[in-house]
Each structure stands twice: as C-alpha cells, then as structure tokens.
Short mmCIF file of C-alpha atoms and ligand atoms in Angstrom, two decimals:
data_model
loop_
_atom_site.label_atom_id
_atom_site.label_comp_id
_atom_site.label_asym_id
_atom_site.label_seq_id
_atom_site.Cartn_x
_atom_site.Cartn_y
_atom_site.Cartn_z
CA UNK A 709 3.76 -16.47 -16.33
CA UNK A 710 5.02 -13.00 -17.15
CA UNK A 711 6.47 -11.92 -20.49
CA UNK A 712 8.51 -8.74 -20.63
CA UNK A 713 8.32 -6.98 -23.96
CA UNK A 714 10.81 -4.83 -25.77
CA UNK A 715 10.44 -1.16 -24.80
CA UNK A 716 9.80 -0.02 -28.34
CA UNK A 717 7.84 -3.01 -29.55
CA UNK A 718 6.13 -2.54 -32.94
CA UNK A 719 2.35 -3.03 -33.15
CA UNK A 720 2.87 -5.77 -35.74
CA UNK A 721 5.27 -7.68 -33.47
CA UNK A 722 2.85 -7.40 -30.56
CA UNK A 723 -0.08 -8.80 -32.48
CA UNK A 724 2.10 -11.67 -33.74
CA UNK A 725 3.06 -12.49 -30.14
CA UNK A 726 -0.59 -12.36 -29.04
CA UNK A 727 -1.69 -14.60 -31.91
CA UNK A 728 1.01 -17.13 -31.09
CA UNK A 729 0.12 -17.14 -27.39
CA UNK A 730 -3.52 -17.72 -28.25
CA UNK A 731 -2.54 -20.62 -30.47
CA UNK A 732 -0.68 -22.16 -27.51
CA UNK A 733 -3.81 -21.75 -25.35
CA UNK A 734 -2.31 -18.98 -23.22
CA UNK A 735 -4.63 -16.23 -21.94
CA UNK A 736 -2.75 -12.96 -22.34
CA UNK A 737 -3.32 -9.62 -20.57
CA UNK A 738 -1.20 -6.59 -21.41
CA UNK A 739 -0.09 -4.14 -18.71
CA UNK A 740 1.56 -0.90 -19.72
CA UNK A 741 3.85 0.68 -17.15
CA UNK A 742 5.76 3.94 -17.34
CA UNK A 743 9.00 2.24 -18.43
CA UNK A 744 7.94 -1.12 -19.84
CA UNK A 745 5.14 -3.23 -21.22
CA UNK A 746 4.48 -6.74 -20.09
CA UNK A 747 2.05 -9.55 -20.75
CA UNK A 748 0.73 -11.66 -17.90
CA UNK A 749 -0.61 -15.08 -18.67
CA UNK A 750 -3.63 -15.65 -16.49
CA UNK A 751 -4.13 -19.40 -16.89
CA UNK A 752 -1.97 -22.11 -15.37
CA UNK A 753 0.80 -23.07 -17.76
CA UNK A 754 1.41 -26.75 -18.27
CA UNK A 755 4.73 -27.66 -16.56
CA UNK A 756 5.80 -29.45 -19.77
CA UNK A 757 5.37 -26.28 -21.82
CA UNK A 758 8.83 -25.10 -22.90
CA UNK A 759 8.82 -21.37 -22.08
CA UNK A 760 11.94 -20.87 -24.17
CA UNK A 761 9.61 -20.95 -27.19
CA UNK A 762 8.21 -17.64 -25.95
CA UNK A 763 11.66 -16.09 -25.43
CA UNK A 764 12.37 -16.70 -29.11
CA UNK A 765 9.43 -14.57 -30.29
CA UNK A 766 10.41 -11.22 -31.79
CA UNK A 767 9.85 -8.37 -29.32
CA UNK A 768 10.15 -10.54 -26.18
CA UNK A 769 12.91 -9.64 -23.69
CA UNK A 770 12.30 -12.11 -20.86
CA UNK A 771 9.90 -14.75 -19.60
CA UNK A 772 9.19 -15.65 -15.96
CA UNK A 773 7.25 -18.60 -14.69
CA UNK A 774 4.88 -17.36 -11.96
CA UNK A 775 2.52 -19.98 -10.59
CA UNK A 776 0.73 -17.77 -8.02
CA UNK A 777 -2.63 -16.29 -9.09
CA UNK A 778 -1.20 -12.82 -8.44
CA UNK A 779 1.50 -12.26 -11.04
CA UNK A 780 2.70 -8.64 -10.98
CA UNK A 781 2.53 -8.48 -7.18
CA UNK A 782 4.65 -11.60 -6.77
CA UNK A 783 8.28 -11.91 -5.83
CA UNK A 784 8.55 -14.79 -8.28
CA UNK A 785 8.33 -12.14 -11.00
CA UNK A 786 10.16 -9.26 -9.34
CA UNK A 787 12.96 -10.30 -7.02
CA UNK A 788 14.04 -6.84 -5.91
CA UNK A 789 11.83 -5.00 -3.45
CA UNK A 790 9.84 -2.13 -4.91
CA UNK A 791 10.75 1.38 -3.84
CA UNK A 792 9.73 4.76 -5.16
CA UNK A 793 10.00 8.42 -4.27
CA UNK A 794 7.19 10.67 -3.15
CA UNK A 795 8.30 14.30 -3.31
CA UNK A 796 11.87 13.42 -2.40
CA UNK A 797 11.04 10.79 0.25
CA UNK A 798 11.88 7.18 -0.51
CA UNK A 799 9.29 4.50 0.29
CA UNK A 800 10.66 0.96 0.68
CA UNK A 801 14.38 0.27 0.16
CA UNK A 802 15.10 -0.18 3.88
CA UNK A 803 13.71 3.27 4.71
CA UNK A 804 11.22 3.40 7.57
CA UNK A 805 8.45 5.93 6.98
CA UNK A 806 5.84 7.10 9.43
CA UNK A 807 2.40 8.36 8.43
CA UNK A 808 0.75 10.15 11.34
CA UNK A 809 -2.25 12.34 11.98
CA UNK A 810 -5.84 12.37 13.11
CA UNK A 811 -8.42 9.89 11.90
CA UNK A 812 -10.45 12.71 10.32
CA UNK A 813 -9.71 16.23 9.18
CA UNK A 814 -11.82 18.18 11.68
CA UNK A 815 -11.10 21.85 11.01
CA UNK A 816 -8.40 24.00 9.45
CA UNK A 817 -7.07 25.08 12.82
CA UNK A 818 -6.87 21.50 14.07
CA UNK A 819 -5.11 20.05 11.03
CA UNK A 820 -2.52 22.86 11.18
CA UNK A 821 -1.93 22.07 14.85
CA UNK A 822 -1.54 18.37 14.02
CA UNK A 823 0.82 19.11 11.14
CA UNK A 824 3.09 21.09 13.45
CA UNK A 825 3.12 18.28 16.07
CA UNK A 826 3.98 15.69 13.42
CA UNK A 827 6.60 17.72 11.58
CA UNK A 828 8.40 18.45 14.87
CA UNK A 829 9.16 14.70 15.13
CA UNK A 830 10.72 14.58 11.66
CA UNK A 831 7.77 12.71 10.15
CA UNK A 832 7.18 13.32 6.44
CA UNK A 833 3.60 12.11 5.92
CA UNK A 834 0.38 13.42 7.42
CA UNK A 835 -2.85 11.43 7.35
CA UNK A 836 -6.43 12.58 7.74
CA UNK A 837 -9.70 11.42 6.23
CA UNK A 838 -11.98 13.82 4.37
CA UNK A 839 -14.36 11.08 3.23
CA UNK A 840 -15.01 8.75 6.15
CA UNK A 841 -16.42 5.24 5.69
CA UNK A 842 -18.31 5.06 9.00
CA UNK A 843 -20.17 2.03 10.26
CA UNK A 844 -23.10 4.26 11.22
CA UNK A 845 -24.67 6.74 8.81
CA UNK A 846 -25.26 8.99 11.84
CA UNK A 847 -21.53 9.31 12.63
CA UNK A 848 -19.33 12.15 11.31
CA UNK A 849 -18.83 11.57 7.57
CA UNK A 850 -15.89 13.92 6.97
CA UNK A 851 -15.47 17.42 5.55
CA UNK A 852 -15.16 16.30 1.92
CA UNK A 853 -13.33 18.55 -0.54
CA UNK A 854 -13.09 21.39 2.01
CA UNK A 855 -11.17 18.97 4.22
CA UNK A 856 -8.83 18.01 1.38
CA UNK A 857 -7.99 21.69 0.85
CA UNK A 858 -7.27 22.13 4.56
CA UNK A 859 -4.91 19.17 4.84
CA UNK A 860 -3.08 20.20 1.66
CA UNK A 861 -2.52 23.71 3.00
CA UNK A 862 -1.28 22.45 6.35
CA UNK A 863 0.98 19.86 4.69
CA UNK A 864 2.55 22.46 2.39
CA UNK A 865 3.25 24.73 5.33
CA UNK A 866 5.19 21.98 7.16
CA UNK A 867 6.72 20.13 4.17
CA UNK A 868 4.53 17.07 4.66
CA UNK A 869 3.04 14.67 2.12
CA UNK A 870 -0.71 13.96 2.33
CA UNK A 871 -2.30 10.52 2.77
CA UNK A 872 -6.08 10.43 2.57
CA UNK A 873 -8.76 7.85 1.95
CA UNK A 874 -10.89 7.42 -1.14
CA UNK A 875 -14.26 5.72 -0.78
CA UNK A 876 -15.66 6.09 -4.28
CA UNK A 877 -14.17 6.20 -7.77
CA UNK A 878 -15.96 9.51 -8.44
CA UNK A 879 -13.51 11.16 -5.98
CA UNK A 880 -10.32 10.19 -7.85
CA UNK A 881 -9.68 13.50 -9.63
CA UNK A 882 -10.18 15.60 -6.51
CA UNK A 883 -8.10 13.32 -4.31
CA UNK A 884 -5.31 13.19 -6.91
CA UNK A 885 -5.23 16.98 -6.87
CA UNK A 886 -4.75 17.28 -3.10
CA UNK A 887 -3.13 14.01 -1.95
CA UNK A 888 0.26 12.37 -2.43
CA UNK A 889 -0.89 8.88 -1.45
CA UNK A 890 -4.43 7.59 -1.94
CA UNK A 891 -5.55 5.27 0.83
CA UNK A 892 -7.93 2.42 0.07
CA UNK A 893 -9.49 1.36 3.34
CA UNK A 894 -10.26 -2.07 4.68
CA UNK A 895 -13.90 -1.83 3.56
CA UNK A 896 -12.93 -1.14 -0.03
CA UNK A 897 -10.11 -3.64 -0.47
CA UNK A 898 -12.37 -5.67 -2.71
CA UNK A 899 -14.04 -2.76 -4.48
CA UNK A 900 -12.64 -4.04 -7.76
CA UNK A 901 -14.05 -1.23 -9.88
CA UNK A 902 -12.30 1.34 -7.67
CA UNK A 903 -9.04 -0.63 -7.74
CA UNK A 904 -9.17 -0.83 -11.54
CA UNK A 905 -9.67 2.93 -11.80
CA UNK A 906 -6.71 3.56 -9.46
CA UNK A 907 -4.59 1.42 -11.78
CA UNK A 908 -4.98 4.08 -14.46
CA UNK A 909 -3.31 6.80 -12.38
CA UNK A 910 0.31 7.27 -11.48
CA UNK A 911 -0.52 8.15 -7.87
CA UNK A 912 0.78 5.90 -5.08
CA UNK A 913 -1.94 3.80 -3.44
CA UNK A 914 -1.85 2.55 0.14
CA UNK A 915 -3.96 -0.58 0.09
CA UNK A 916 -5.17 -1.68 3.49
CA UNK A 917 -5.91 -5.30 4.15
CA UNK A 918 -9.60 -6.21 4.20
CA UNK A 919 -10.63 -7.00 7.76
CA UNK A 920 -11.47 -10.57 6.75
CA UNK A 921 -9.10 -10.93 3.82
CA UNK A 922 -6.65 -13.73 3.34
CA UNK A 923 -3.21 -12.66 2.19
CA UNK A 924 -3.80 -14.09 -1.29
CA UNK A 925 -7.00 -12.05 -1.62
CA UNK A 926 -5.12 -8.94 -0.52
CA UNK A 927 -2.38 -9.54 -3.11
CA UNK A 928 -5.05 -10.13 -5.77
CA UNK A 929 -6.50 -6.73 -4.87
CA UNK A 930 -3.02 -5.22 -5.38
CA UNK A 931 -2.87 -7.05 -8.71
CA UNK A 932 -5.92 -5.09 -9.88
CA UNK A 933 -4.03 -1.81 -9.40
CA UNK A 934 -0.75 -3.11 -10.82
CA UNK A 935 -2.34 -4.68 -13.89
CA UNK A 936 -3.84 -1.30 -14.77
CA UNK A 937 -0.30 0.10 -15.06
CA UNK A 938 0.18 1.69 -11.63
CA UNK A 939 3.30 0.22 -10.01
CA UNK A 940 3.20 2.37 -6.87
CA UNK A 941 1.33 0.19 -4.42
CA UNK A 942 1.98 0.07 -0.67
CA UNK A 943 0.30 -2.67 1.37
CA UNK A 944 -0.87 -1.89 4.89
CA UNK A 945 -1.72 -4.48 7.54
CA UNK A 946 -4.44 -2.93 9.75
CA UNK A 947 -5.73 -5.85 11.75
CA UNK A 948 -8.15 -8.60 10.97
CA UNK A 949 -11.23 -10.11 12.59
CA UNK A 950 -10.46 -13.20 14.63
CA UNK A 951 -12.42 -15.14 17.25
CA UNK A 952 -10.90 -12.92 19.94
CA UNK A 953 -12.79 -9.82 20.97
CA UNK A 954 -10.46 -8.26 23.51
CA UNK A 955 -9.34 -5.66 20.99
CA UNK A 956 -10.96 -3.91 18.03
CA UNK A 957 -8.98 -6.15 15.66
CA UNK A 958 -6.02 -8.51 15.77
CA UNK A 959 -2.96 -6.92 14.19
CA UNK A 960 -1.43 -9.72 12.14
CA UNK A 961 2.29 -9.05 12.59
CA UNK A 962 3.07 -12.34 10.84
CA UNK A 963 1.65 -10.82 7.64
CA UNK A 964 4.77 -8.59 7.46
CA UNK A 965 7.39 -11.32 6.85
CA UNK A 966 4.84 -13.28 4.80
CA UNK A 967 4.31 -10.32 2.46
CA UNK A 968 8.09 -9.83 2.15
CA UNK A 969 8.36 -13.48 1.16
CA UNK A 970 5.51 -13.49 -1.37
CA UNK A 971 5.68 -9.98 -2.77
CA UNK A 972 8.11 -7.22 -3.68
CA UNK A 973 5.67 -4.50 -2.56
CA UNK A 974 6.40 -2.36 0.51
CA UNK A 975 4.39 -3.28 3.59
CA UNK A 976 3.27 -0.86 6.32
CA UNK A 977 1.44 -1.60 9.58
CA UNK A 978 -1.36 0.36 11.22
CA UNK A 979 -1.41 -0.47 14.96
CA UNK A 980 -4.09 2.15 15.63
CA UNK A 981 -6.89 0.37 13.76
CA UNK A 982 -5.09 -2.90 14.46
CA UNK A 983 -5.70 -2.56 18.21
CA UNK A 984 -8.28 0.20 18.67
CA UNK A 985 -6.62 1.22 21.95
CA UNK A 986 -3.93 3.89 22.30
CA UNK A 987 -2.09 2.01 25.05
CA UNK A 988 -1.39 -0.86 22.68
CA UNK A 989 -0.16 1.28 19.81
CA UNK A 990 3.45 1.78 20.96
CA UNK A 991 4.21 -1.91 21.70
CA UNK A 992 2.58 -3.05 18.44
CA UNK A 993 4.39 -0.35 16.44
CA UNK A 994 7.72 -1.55 17.78
CA UNK A 995 6.78 -5.16 17.04
CA UNK A 996 5.84 -4.27 13.46
CA UNK A 997 9.12 -2.43 12.88
CA UNK A 998 11.09 -5.32 14.38
CA UNK A 999 9.18 -7.69 12.07
CA UNK A 1000 10.41 -5.73 9.05
CA UNK A 1001 7.63 -3.24 8.27
CA UNK A 1002 8.60 -0.56 5.76
CA UNK A 1003 6.49 1.95 7.59
CA UNK A 1004 3.77 2.69 10.11
CA UNK A 1005 0.48 4.52 10.02
CA UNK A 1006 -0.57 5.87 13.42
CA UNK A 1007 -3.42 8.06 14.56
CA UNK A 1008 -2.51 11.02 16.78
CA UNK A 1009 -4.79 13.73 18.15
CA UNK A 1010 -4.10 16.85 20.20
CA UNK A 1011 -7.20 16.11 22.30
CA UNK A 1012 -8.46 12.55 21.66
CA UNK A 1013 -11.41 13.00 24.03
CA UNK A 1014 -12.85 15.50 21.56
CA UNK A 1015 -11.93 13.61 18.36
CA UNK A 1016 -14.76 13.28 15.83
CA UNK A 1017 -13.71 9.70 15.06
CA UNK A 1018 -11.49 6.99 16.55
CA UNK A 1019 -10.58 8.96 19.69
CA UNK A 1020 -9.86 5.89 21.90
CA UNK A 1021 -7.04 4.74 19.61
CA UNK A 1022 -5.45 8.15 18.98
CA UNK A 1023 -2.12 8.76 20.69
CA UNK A 1024 -1.68 11.86 22.83
CA UNK A 1025 1.05 14.10 21.43
CA UNK A 1026 3.38 13.11 24.32
CA UNK A 1027 2.81 9.43 23.52
CA UNK A 1028 3.60 10.15 19.89
CA UNK A 1029 6.89 11.78 20.91
CA UNK A 1030 7.69 8.72 23.03
CA UNK A 1031 6.81 6.41 20.13
CA UNK A 1032 9.17 8.28 17.81
CA UNK A 1033 11.99 8.20 20.38
CA UNK A 1034 11.57 4.45 20.83
CA UNK A 1035 11.38 3.83 17.09
CA UNK A 1036 14.62 5.72 16.53
CA UNK A 1037 16.32 3.63 19.22
CA UNK A 1038 14.92 0.40 17.79
CA UNK A 1039 15.91 1.11 14.19
CA UNK A 1040 19.38 2.12 15.37
CA UNK A 1041 19.87 -1.16 17.21
CA UNK A 1042 18.40 -3.21 14.34
CA UNK A 1043 20.52 -1.60 11.66
CA UNK A 1044 21.98 -4.29 9.46
CA UNK A 1045 20.86 -7.03 11.83
CA UNK A 1046 17.51 -7.88 10.34
CA UNK A 1047 17.34 -10.92 8.13
CA UNK A 1048 16.25 -9.48 4.84
CA UNK A 1049 13.49 -11.02 2.83
CA UNK A 1050 14.28 -14.13 0.88
CA UNK A 1051 17.79 -14.28 2.21
CA UNK A 1052 18.96 -17.85 2.61
CA UNK A 1053 20.56 -18.07 5.98
CA UNK A 1054 22.58 -21.25 6.52
CA UNK A 1055 21.98 -22.70 9.98
C1 LIG B 2081 -8.66 5.02 8.67
O1 LIG B 2081 -7.47 4.92 8.33
O2 LIG B 2081 -9.11 5.98 9.33
C2 LIG B 2081 -9.56 3.87 8.38
C3 LIG B 2081 -10.88 4.04 8.27
O3 LIG B 2081 -8.90 2.73 8.27
P1 LIG B 2081 -9.41 1.23 7.98
O4 LIG B 2081 -9.88 1.23 6.57
O5 LIG B 2081 -8.19 0.39 8.22
O6 LIG B 2081 -10.51 0.94 8.98
MN1 LIG B 2082 -9.48 5.96 11.90
#
C-alpha cells in the first residue's frame, strides 16, 4: 500500500498518522521526493482492511493498494509512465534515446574521436567506463577519475550527456560531478548499500539487470533507489544467463513488455552485452525497439580489434551508422502503431 501525504504536512500530523498506522499493524516507511512525501506500507495488508480509514486521516491525500513487494516501482501505484529530462533531453514518454560509445574510456584522443562519431548520428548520450568491473583482476581496470575528466570534456565539446558506471559507493561524489547518468552494472544490481546511497542523490541511475536476476528482484533493486527519494531510475535489460551458451548472454526481449506492464519506469536494452557479438547487435537492437524499449545502449569502437575491453561486441563505426539508419526507419514505420503498455485492446 502507498499513502500520499499532503505537500506541506505538519510534523504533528505526520506523527499522528504514523502512530495510527502502527496501531493498525501497518509497517510504515517514509520516502521523501522532490515534490511529494509518501509512506509505503511494507507488510501485506489484510484484504478486509478498509483503506478508506487511512484516507480520512489528516494530512493524507490518497491511498493506493499495491500488493507487489515493490511498491514505488509498480504500475499499480503510478499508472503514468515515468519520464524526465536530462539537460534538455527527455527520457521515456515515447522518446527513443540511444546511449553509445566504447566499453571503456581508453585515452583522451580516443574518447574525443568516439564523441564525434556518435554526435554525427544525432545521438545525445555517450557511454564509457572509467571504473571497470572486470572478471579478471589482470584485465584493464579503467582510467578512474582521469577517465571521467576525459569523457566529460569530450561530451561537452559535442553536446553529449555522459553515462558511466559506478562500482563502489565511495565513487559517488566524483561520478556525480562528471556524469549525467550513473550506471549500475549487472554485477552490482544487488549491491544494496550502493543502491541505498544512490537513492539519496538526484542523479538519474541506469540500473542494469543482474545476469541471474528475476524481474521481481530487479524491480526490488529499483525500489531501493526509489525509496531513498530518487525517482530518476532507468532499467536496462542486458542479457541473462540461460542454459544456452551460443552467445555471451541471452537478451531477454520479453522483459521489455513485462516491465512496461509491471512498472512505470523507462526500460532500455543493451544488445552489446546481451549478445557479446557485434553481428547480433543490429538485429537485437531492432527487436528491442519493436518490443517497446525506451532506449538502447550500444558499444561502438573506432577500432574494435584494439579495444581494451569488449572488442568483439563493439560495432564498427559504419555498422553504427547502419544501425541508426535502420532505427530511424523502424521508429518511423512504428509511429502510433505500437500497442502501448496497459492498453486494453478489444479483440
Ligand atoms: C558495461 O556496460 O560495460 C558493463 C560492464 O555492463 P554489464 O554490467 O551489463 O556487464
Ligand atoms: Mn562493456
């Protein structure tokens, strides 16, 4: 259950509400957002409980029954899809956004070259990792803060917004200074301490799906960020482990309509990590867009053979141009034809 409170609720009114909820056996958690305060009730509410009793309490604006374990991430609570602006670019709200760039920031010269390739295609977001969560401690670990400075400079030159990964809560201040979206990678989806810390900032978070995470677990991870007061969460399907080993991962395209059904949060797809093979990135990108993705994250490299990480899945610049041409054609032909989330279509 979710209880929306009056914007200017008095402290006395709030404690009266909390006391009353406790008396009714309801476990209350307060979340303070930029424009409103709400209480989520964590425990299952008896179906016989008359929620109108809560609406009558002074300071309460609205009450929603939400049975899912994730409350703030659920569509049961928020019917309209979430959208927000990042430096003048709208995320969600039927806009398709592309995040492109190399896996890692490799040098200043290289990230400037990549920024120019990306900007030429009209893309507004550049990606690049400065802190790399590598499977082997002997692999390239990223350029750290120097890398963040490089990507910021290149992005500013080409009017791009920066997406970069965080791997430890101690990096939050630095990443907030240089990035426009903080990426939480698959390996950290259940780093609950990190998620909680990110809830305290007003910086958009791109939350990748854990490689073995069920959708409910993924939405619970989003709930950690939301319940801290940060409403700007983007989900990103990046492939999961299945019994099949013919690709690096299995990109779960079905997660896209499922997320639209269960949640109001925007959902992106990452066919680069989702397949691990550049020749599969274009078809899977098109499939994700056709399935209703709000955006894509793709790895591109000017010379993938020399990439310091994830070379085999990086698109060549010409392939990236082709991808963008095909995406424009696809979105044009889909315009207005997609069945929007939760729409009841009579058959
Ligand atoms: C990445 O985006 O480079 C990355 C490491 O992604 P993931 O967490 O999905 O593996
Ligand atoms: Mn990568």
